[in-house]
XYZ file of C-alpha atoms in Angstrom:
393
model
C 25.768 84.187 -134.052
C 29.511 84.500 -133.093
C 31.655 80.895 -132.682
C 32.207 82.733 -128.869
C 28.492 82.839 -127.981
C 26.911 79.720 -129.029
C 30.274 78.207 -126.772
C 28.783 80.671 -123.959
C 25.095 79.119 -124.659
C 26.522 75.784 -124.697
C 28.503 76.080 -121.344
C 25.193 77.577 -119.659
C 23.300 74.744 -121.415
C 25.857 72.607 -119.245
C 25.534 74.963 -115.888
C 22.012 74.059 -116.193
C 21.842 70.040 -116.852
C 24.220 70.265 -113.500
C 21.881 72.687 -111.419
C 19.390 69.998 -111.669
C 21.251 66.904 -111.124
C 23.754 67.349 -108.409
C 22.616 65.724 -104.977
C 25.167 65.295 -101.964
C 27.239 68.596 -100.989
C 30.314 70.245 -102.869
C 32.172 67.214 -102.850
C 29.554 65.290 -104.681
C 29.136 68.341 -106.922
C 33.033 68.939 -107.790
C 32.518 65.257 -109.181
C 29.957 66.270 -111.694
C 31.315 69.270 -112.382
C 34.841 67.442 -113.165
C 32.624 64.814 -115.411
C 30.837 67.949 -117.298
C 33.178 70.764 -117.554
C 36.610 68.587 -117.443
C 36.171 65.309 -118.760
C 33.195 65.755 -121.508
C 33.850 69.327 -122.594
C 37.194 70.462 -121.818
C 36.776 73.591 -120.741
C 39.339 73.660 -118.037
C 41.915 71.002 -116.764
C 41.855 68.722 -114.130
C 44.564 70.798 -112.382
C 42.438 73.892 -112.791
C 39.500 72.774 -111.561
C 41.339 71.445 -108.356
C 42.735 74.769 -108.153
C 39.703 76.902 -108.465
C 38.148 74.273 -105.898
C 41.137 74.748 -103.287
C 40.441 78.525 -103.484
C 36.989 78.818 -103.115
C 37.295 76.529 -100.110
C 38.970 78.780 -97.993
C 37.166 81.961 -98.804
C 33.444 82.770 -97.455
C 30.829 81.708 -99.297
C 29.189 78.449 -100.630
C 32.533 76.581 -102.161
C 30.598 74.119 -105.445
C 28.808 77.452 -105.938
C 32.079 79.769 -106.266
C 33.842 77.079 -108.375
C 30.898 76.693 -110.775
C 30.533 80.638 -111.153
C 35.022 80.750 -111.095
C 34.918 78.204 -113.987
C 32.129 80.790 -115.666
C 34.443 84.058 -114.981
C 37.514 81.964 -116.210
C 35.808 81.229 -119.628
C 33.977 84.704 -120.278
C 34.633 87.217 -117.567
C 32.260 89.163 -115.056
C 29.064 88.791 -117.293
C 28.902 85.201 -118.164
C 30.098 84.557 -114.657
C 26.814 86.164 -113.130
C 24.997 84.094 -116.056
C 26.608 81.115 -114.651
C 25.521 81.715 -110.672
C 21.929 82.198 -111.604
C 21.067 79.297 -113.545
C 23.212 77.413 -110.827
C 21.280 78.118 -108.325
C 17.385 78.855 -110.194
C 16.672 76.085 -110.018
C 17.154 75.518 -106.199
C 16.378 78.611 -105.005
C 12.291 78.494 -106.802
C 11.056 75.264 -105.248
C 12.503 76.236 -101.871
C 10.377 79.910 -102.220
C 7.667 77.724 -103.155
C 8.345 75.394 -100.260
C 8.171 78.612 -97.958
C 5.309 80.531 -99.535
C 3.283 76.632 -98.935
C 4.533 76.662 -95.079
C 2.846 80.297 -94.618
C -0.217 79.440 -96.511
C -0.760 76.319 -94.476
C -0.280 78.215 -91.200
C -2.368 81.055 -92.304
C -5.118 78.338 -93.140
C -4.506 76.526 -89.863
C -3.355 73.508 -91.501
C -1.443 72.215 -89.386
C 2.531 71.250 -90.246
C 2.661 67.798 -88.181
C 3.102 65.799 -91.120
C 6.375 67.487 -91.247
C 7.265 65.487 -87.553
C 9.425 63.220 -89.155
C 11.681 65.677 -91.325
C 12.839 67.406 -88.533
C 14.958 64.638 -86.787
C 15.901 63.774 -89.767
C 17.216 66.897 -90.807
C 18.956 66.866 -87.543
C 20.810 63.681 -88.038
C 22.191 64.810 -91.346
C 23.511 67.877 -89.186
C 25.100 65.566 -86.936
C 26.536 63.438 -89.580
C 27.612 66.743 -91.397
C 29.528 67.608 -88.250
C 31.520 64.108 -88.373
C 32.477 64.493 -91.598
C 33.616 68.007 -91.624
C 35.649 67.435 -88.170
C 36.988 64.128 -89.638
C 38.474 65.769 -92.657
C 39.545 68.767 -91.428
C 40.990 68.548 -88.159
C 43.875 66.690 -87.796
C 46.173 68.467 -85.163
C 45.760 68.862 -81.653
C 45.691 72.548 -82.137
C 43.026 71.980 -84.262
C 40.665 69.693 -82.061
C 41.285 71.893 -79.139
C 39.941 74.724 -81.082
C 37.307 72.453 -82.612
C 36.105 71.746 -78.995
C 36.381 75.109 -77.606
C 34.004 76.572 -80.795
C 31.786 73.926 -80.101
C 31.285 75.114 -76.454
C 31.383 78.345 -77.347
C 29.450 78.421 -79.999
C 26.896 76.929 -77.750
C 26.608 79.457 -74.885
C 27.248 82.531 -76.616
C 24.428 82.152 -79.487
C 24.388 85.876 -81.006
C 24.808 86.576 -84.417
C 28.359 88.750 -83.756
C 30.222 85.421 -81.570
C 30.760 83.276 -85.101
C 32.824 85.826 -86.861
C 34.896 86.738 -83.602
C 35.513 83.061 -83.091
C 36.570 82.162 -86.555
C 38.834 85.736 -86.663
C 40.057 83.609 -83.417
C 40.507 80.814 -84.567
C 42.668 81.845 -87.688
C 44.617 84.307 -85.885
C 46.035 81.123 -83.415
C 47.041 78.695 -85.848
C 48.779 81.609 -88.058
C 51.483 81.469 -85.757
C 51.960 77.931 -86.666
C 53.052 79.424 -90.169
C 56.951 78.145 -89.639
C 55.394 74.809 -89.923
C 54.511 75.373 -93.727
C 56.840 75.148 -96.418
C 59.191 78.269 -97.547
C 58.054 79.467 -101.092
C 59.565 82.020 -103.379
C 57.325 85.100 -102.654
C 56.610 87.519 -105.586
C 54.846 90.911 -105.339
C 51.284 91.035 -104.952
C 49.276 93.242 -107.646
C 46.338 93.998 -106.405
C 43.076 94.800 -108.515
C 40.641 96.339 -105.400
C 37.500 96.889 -107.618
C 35.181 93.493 -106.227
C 36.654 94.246 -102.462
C 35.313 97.987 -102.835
C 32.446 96.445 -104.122
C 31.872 93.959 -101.648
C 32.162 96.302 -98.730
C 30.445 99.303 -100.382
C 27.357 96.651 -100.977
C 27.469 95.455 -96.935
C 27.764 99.392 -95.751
C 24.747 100.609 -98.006
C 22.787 97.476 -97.760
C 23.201 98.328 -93.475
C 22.539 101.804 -93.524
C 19.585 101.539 -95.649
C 18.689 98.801 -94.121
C 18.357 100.678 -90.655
C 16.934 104.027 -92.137
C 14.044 102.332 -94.078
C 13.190 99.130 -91.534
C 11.792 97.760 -94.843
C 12.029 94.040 -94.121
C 13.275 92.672 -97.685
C 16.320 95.123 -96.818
C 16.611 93.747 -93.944
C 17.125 90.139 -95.090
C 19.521 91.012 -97.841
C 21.971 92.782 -95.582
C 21.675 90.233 -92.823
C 22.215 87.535 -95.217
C 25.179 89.563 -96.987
C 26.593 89.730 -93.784
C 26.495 86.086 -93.220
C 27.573 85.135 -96.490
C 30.641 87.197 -95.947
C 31.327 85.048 -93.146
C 30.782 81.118 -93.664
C 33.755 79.165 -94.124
C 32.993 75.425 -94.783
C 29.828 75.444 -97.050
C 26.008 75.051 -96.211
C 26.421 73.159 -92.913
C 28.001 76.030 -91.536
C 25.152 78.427 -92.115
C 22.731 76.661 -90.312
C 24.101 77.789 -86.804
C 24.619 81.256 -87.667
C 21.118 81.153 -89.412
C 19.550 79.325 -86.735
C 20.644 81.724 -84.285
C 19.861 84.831 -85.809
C 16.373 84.037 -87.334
C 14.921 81.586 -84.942
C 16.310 82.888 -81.300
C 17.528 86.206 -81.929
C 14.626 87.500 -84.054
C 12.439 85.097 -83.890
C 11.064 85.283 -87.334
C 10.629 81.644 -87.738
C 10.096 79.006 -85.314
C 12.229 76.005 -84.897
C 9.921 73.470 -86.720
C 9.638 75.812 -89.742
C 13.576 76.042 -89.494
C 14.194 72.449 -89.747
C 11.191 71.408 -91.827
C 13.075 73.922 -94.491
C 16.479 72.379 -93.710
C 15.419 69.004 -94.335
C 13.235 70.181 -97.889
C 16.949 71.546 -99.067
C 18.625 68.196 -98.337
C 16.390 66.597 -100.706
C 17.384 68.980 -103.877
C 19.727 68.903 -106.249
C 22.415 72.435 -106.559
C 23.740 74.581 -103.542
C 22.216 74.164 -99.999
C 22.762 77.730 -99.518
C 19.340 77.605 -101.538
C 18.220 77.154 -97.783
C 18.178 80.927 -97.295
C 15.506 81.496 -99.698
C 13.057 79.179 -97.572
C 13.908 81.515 -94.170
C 13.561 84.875 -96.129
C 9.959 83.847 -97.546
C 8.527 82.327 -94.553
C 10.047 85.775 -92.947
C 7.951 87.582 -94.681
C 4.952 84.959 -93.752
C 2.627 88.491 -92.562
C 2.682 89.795 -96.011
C 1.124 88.460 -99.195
C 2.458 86.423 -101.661
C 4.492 89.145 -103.869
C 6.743 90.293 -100.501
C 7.050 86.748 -99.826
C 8.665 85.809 -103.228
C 10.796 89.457 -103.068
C 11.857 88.017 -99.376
C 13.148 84.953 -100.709
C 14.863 86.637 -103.425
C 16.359 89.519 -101.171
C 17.507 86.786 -99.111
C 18.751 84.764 -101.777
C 20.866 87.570 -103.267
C 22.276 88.766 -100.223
C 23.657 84.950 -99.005
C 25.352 84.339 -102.898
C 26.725 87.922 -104.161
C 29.510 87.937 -101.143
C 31.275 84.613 -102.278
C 30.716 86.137 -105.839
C 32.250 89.387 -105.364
C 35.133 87.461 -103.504
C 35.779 85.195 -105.941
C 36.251 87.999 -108.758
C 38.847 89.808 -106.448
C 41.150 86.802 -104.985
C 41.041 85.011 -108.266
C 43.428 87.014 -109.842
C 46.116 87.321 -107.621
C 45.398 83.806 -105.729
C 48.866 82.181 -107.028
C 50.991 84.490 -105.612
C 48.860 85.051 -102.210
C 49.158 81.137 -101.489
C 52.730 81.120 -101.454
C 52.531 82.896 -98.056
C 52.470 80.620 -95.279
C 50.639 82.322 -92.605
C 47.491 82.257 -94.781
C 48.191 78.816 -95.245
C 48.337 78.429 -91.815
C 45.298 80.067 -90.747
C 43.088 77.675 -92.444
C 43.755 75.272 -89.873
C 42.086 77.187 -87.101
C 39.491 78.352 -89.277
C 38.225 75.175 -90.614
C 38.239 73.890 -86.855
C 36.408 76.438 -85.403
C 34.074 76.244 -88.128
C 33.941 72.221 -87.162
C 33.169 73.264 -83.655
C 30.279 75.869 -84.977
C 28.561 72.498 -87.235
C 28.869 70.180 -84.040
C 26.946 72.234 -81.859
C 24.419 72.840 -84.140
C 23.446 69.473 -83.969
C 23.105 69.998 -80.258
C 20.754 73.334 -80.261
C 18.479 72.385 -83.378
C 17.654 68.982 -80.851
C 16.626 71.451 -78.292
C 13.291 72.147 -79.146
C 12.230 68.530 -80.479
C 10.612 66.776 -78.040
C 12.450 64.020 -77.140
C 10.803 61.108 -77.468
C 12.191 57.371 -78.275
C 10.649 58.144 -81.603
C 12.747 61.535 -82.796
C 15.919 59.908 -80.900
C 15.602 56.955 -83.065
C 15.150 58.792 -86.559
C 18.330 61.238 -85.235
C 20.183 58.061 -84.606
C 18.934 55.755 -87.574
C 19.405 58.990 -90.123
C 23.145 58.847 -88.877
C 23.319 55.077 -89.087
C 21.824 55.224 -92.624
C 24.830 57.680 -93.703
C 27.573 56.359 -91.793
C 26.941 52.823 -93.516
C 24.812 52.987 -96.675
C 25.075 54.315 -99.570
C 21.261 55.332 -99.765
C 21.114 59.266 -101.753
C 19.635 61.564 -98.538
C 17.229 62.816 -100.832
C 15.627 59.369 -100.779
C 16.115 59.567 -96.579
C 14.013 62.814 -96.944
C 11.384 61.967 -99.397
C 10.619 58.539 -97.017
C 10.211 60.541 -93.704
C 8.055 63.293 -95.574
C 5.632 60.124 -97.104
C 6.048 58.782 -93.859
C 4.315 61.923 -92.207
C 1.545 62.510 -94.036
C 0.332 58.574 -93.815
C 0.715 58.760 -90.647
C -0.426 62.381 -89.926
């Protein structure tokens, strides 16, 4: 065996010690990852990493996810770079088909779900908190909070699948003009290599078509979550609005209590959140047997992860020239407020259908409490409300 592969086996072994032990959101997991890959193994510098994390936060697409898989295509190319993204996100993405696959068996056997009561205002006080942290970090302007507060209304009265991506092409568009406001860099020509954007598209028009000719439901889920994943900016907090809104009121292939029972399992594992959209593609498929609902969750699965993938092969390699242009630079501001404004009224619609109670309004509130002041993991939040429930079921 080649010097060259047992450092590719090694690096996976790595990939996979991470996919199982990183809690907390991309900015919990760029610490481990700067412990594994930096500081114990050296595969990449400190200045790298930073770099690889800087670009993958302003491109669709789950950001700790694209860095891990970047680091992978930066080491050995296209093939250990796919390696890299499925043992990342394995791990995840089994126990939440599992999670969805038990929520259809239970309602097929009438059992009923209340002892998931206390998840779900839980899971919607980690939105809430989500939202605070995102807006805290990222706006900073008054551009940007007036943006932030217009996505937030708008996001809440138009809730179809097609408003997000208008708002954040919006949103982007307004604060490019601020691009005078950036520093001047020496610009150098921009060599393009199109092959991942020709893939990316040709994947989202054949996926669509194919889609709509066949009706075949596991089609279905991969394009519409190809489409989505080719559209969130700001990680896993953002794809619960756009998710919520196209599953659970526009199509109406989950209810809200499956929908935030689900969000709330995700918070309590380890690797990417966007793990999430295997849970809604196999409890989409909850009239079929078990086989469709596994392919659902897969389907679903694929389609949310290859987008940030295919994007991260393509800018990658001409990324240190295309930053030196400051209207991209500038664009980021509006995008990362709008996308504030998207997180902030999620919080508000996922209350909705909770009954509202002293009860839910105190776990909402004491969930936010919890993360504003302690330091307790939100896994351990999770695990005590689901306990919790079925004592007191």
């Amino acid at each position: 065996m080649s010097v060259r592969r047992v450092r590719y086996l090694i690096f996976l072994r790595d990939v996979l010690i991470l996919s199982v032990t990183s809690f907390g959101g991309p900015t919990a997991h760029l610490a481990l990852i700067m412990d594994m890959m930096v500081t114990k193994r050296g595969y990449l510098s400190e200045t790298d990493l930073m770099e690889l994390y800087a670009l993958c936060q302003i491109l669709p697409g789950p950001t700790s996810t694209q860095t891990i898989t970047a680091i992978g295509f930066k080491i050995g190319g296209p093939s250990l770079a796919y390696l890299t993204l499925l043992i990342w996100a394995l791990p995840a993405l089994t126990i939440m088909i599992s999670m969805g696959i038990m929520v259809n068996v239970f309602q097929e056997m009438d059992i009923s779900l209340s002892f998931l009561k206390f998840i779900q205002p839980i899971a919607v006080g980690i939105v809430a908190y989500s939202a605070y942290r995102i807006s805290s970090s990222v706006v900073s302007t008054r551009t940007g909070f007036f943006l932030m507060i217009i996505s937030t209304m708008a996001s809440y009265i138009f809730r179809t699948p097609w408003a997000f991506p208008i708002m954040l092409l919006i949103g982007g568009s307004i604060t490019a003009f601020k691009f005078k406001q950036q520093p001047l860099e020496e610009k150098s020509t921009i060599k393009i290599n199109w092959s991942n954007f020709i893939l990316w598209i040709s994947v989202l028009v054949f996926a669509a078509v194919l889609g709509g000719v066949t009706q075949y439901l596991p089609i279905r889920l991969f394009e519409n979550f190809y489409r989505n994943g080719s559209l969130i900016f700001g990680g896993g907090q953002v794809l619960v609005p756009l998710l919520y809104t196209e599953f659970v009121e526009f199509k109406g292939w989950l209810t809200s209590e499956e929908f935030l029972s689900g969000y709330g399992f995700v918070q309590a594992l380890p690797g990417p959140v966007f793990s999430f959209s295997a849970y809604v593609g196999a409890v989409s498929m909850n009239n079929t047997d078990i086989p469709q609902q596994i392919l659902g969750g897969v389907m679903a699965a694929a389609g949310v992860f290859l987008p940030g993938t295919f994007f991260i092969f393509f800018v990658s390699r001409f990324w240190e020239d295309l930053k030196k242009y400051r209207m991209v630079k500038a664009s980021l501001e509006g995008i990362n407020a709008v996308s504030s404004g998207m997180v902030i009224a999620a919080a508000f619609f996922l209350f909705e259908p909770i009954a509202p109670t002293t009860l839910n309004y105190s776990l909402m509130l004491g969930t936010m409490c919890l993360m504003f002041f302690t330091k307790i993991p939100t896994p351990l939040i999770i695990l005590v409300g689901l306990i919790t429930g079925i004592i007191l079921k």
